[in-house]
Amino acid sequence: MAVLTSVRNDETWKVKKVILVGTGAGAPVAAVTAALMLDRVDALALETGGFRLRR
């Protein structure tokens, strides 16, 4: 399971969480693809399995 969290820094502080459930190597790919499609992401933490990717 991959958990994608995006935080937007603007006047209305919003925290969005998208949970992508998958198995195998497809789960990290789907999470990264979803992350790249988000608009105006100031802080992005992607956690899949044992590794964490910050952008």
mmCIF file of C-alpha atoms in Angstrom:
data_model
loop_
_atom_site.group_PDB
_atom_site.id
_atom_site.type_symbol
_atom_site.label_atom_id
_atom_site.label_comp_id
_atom_site.label_asym_id
_atom_site.label_seq_id
_atom_site.Cartn_x
_atom_site.Cartn_y
_atom_site.Cartn_z
ATOM 1 C CA MET A 1 0.000 0.000 0.000
ATOM 2 C CA ALA A 2 1.231 3.481 -0.871
ATOM 3 C CA VAL A 3 0.174 6.571 1.032
ATOM 4 C CA LEU A 4 0.480 9.901 -0.727
ATOM 5 C CA THR A 5 0.176 13.126 1.260
ATOM 6 C CA SER A 6 0.216 16.589 -0.267
ATOM 7 C CA VAL A 7 0.212 19.848 1.669
ATOM 8 C CA ARG A 8 -0.766 23.122 0.027
ATOM 9 C CA ASN A 9 0.548 26.385 1.468
ATOM 10 C CA ASP A 10 -1.992 29.090 0.689
ATOM 11 C CA GLU A 11 -4.602 31.197 2.505
ATOM 12 C CA THR A 12 -6.743 28.147 3.119
ATOM 13 C CA TRP A 13 -4.406 25.558 4.600
ATOM 14 C CA LYS A 14 -5.410 22.216 3.139
ATOM 15 C CA VAL A 15 -4.090 18.749 3.680
ATOM 16 C CA LYS A 16 -5.096 16.137 1.163
ATOM 17 C CA LYS A 17 -4.485 12.455 1.570
ATOM 18 C CA VAL A 18 -4.795 9.982 -1.241
ATOM 19 C CA ILE A 19 -4.468 6.308 -0.452
ATOM 20 C CA LEU A 20 -3.511 4.057 -3.318
ATOM 21 C CA VAL A 21 -3.808 0.364 -2.695
ATOM 22 C CA GLY A 22 -1.908 -2.000 -4.916
ATOM 23 C CA THR A 23 0.444 -4.934 -4.968
ATOM 24 C CA GLY A 24 3.809 -5.480 -6.585
ATOM 25 C CA ALA A 25 5.888 -2.850 -8.367
ATOM 26 C CA GLY A 26 2.787 -1.126 -9.753
ATOM 27 C CA ALA A 27 1.929 0.547 -6.440
ATOM 28 C CA PRO A 28 4.974 2.889 -6.265
ATOM 29 C CA VAL A 29 4.576 3.794 -9.944
ATOM 30 C CA ALA A 30 0.906 4.675 -9.459
ATOM 31 C CA ALA A 31 1.737 6.789 -6.402
ATOM 32 C CA VAL A 32 4.457 8.735 -8.230
ATOM 33 C CA THR A 33 2.182 9.269 -11.232
ATOM 34 C CA ALA A 34 -0.576 10.637 -8.993
ATOM 35 C CA ALA A 35 1.944 12.912 -7.259
ATOM 36 C CA LEU A 36 3.083 14.418 -10.558
ATOM 37 C CA MET A 37 -0.513 15.226 -11.523
ATOM 38 C CA LEU A 38 -1.181 17.306 -8.385
ATOM 39 C CA ASP A 39 -1.302 21.086 -8.795
ATOM 40 C CA ARG A 40 0.720 23.542 -6.712
ATOM 41 C CA VAL A 41 2.209 21.054 -4.322
ATOM 42 C CA ASP A 42 4.558 22.807 -1.905
ATOM 43 C CA ALA A 43 5.479 19.810 0.220
ATOM 44 C CA LEU A 44 5.099 16.225 -0.878
ATOM 45 C CA ALA A 45 5.904 13.140 1.123
ATOM 46 C CA LEU A 46 5.581 9.797 -0.607
ATOM 47 C CA GLU A 47 5.922 6.718 1.511
ATOM 48 C CA THR A 48 5.825 3.286 -0.063
ATOM 49 C CA GLY A 49 6.904 0.255 1.863
ATOM 50 C CA GLY A 50 10.227 1.084 3.491
ATOM 51 C CA PHE A 51 11.417 4.108 1.521
ATOM 52 C CA ARG A 52 10.394 7.758 1.623
ATOM 53 C CA LEU A 53 10.648 10.233 -1.247
ATOM 54 C CA ARG A 54 10.487 13.986 -0.629
ATOM 55 C CA ARG A 55 10.002 16.508 -3.409
#
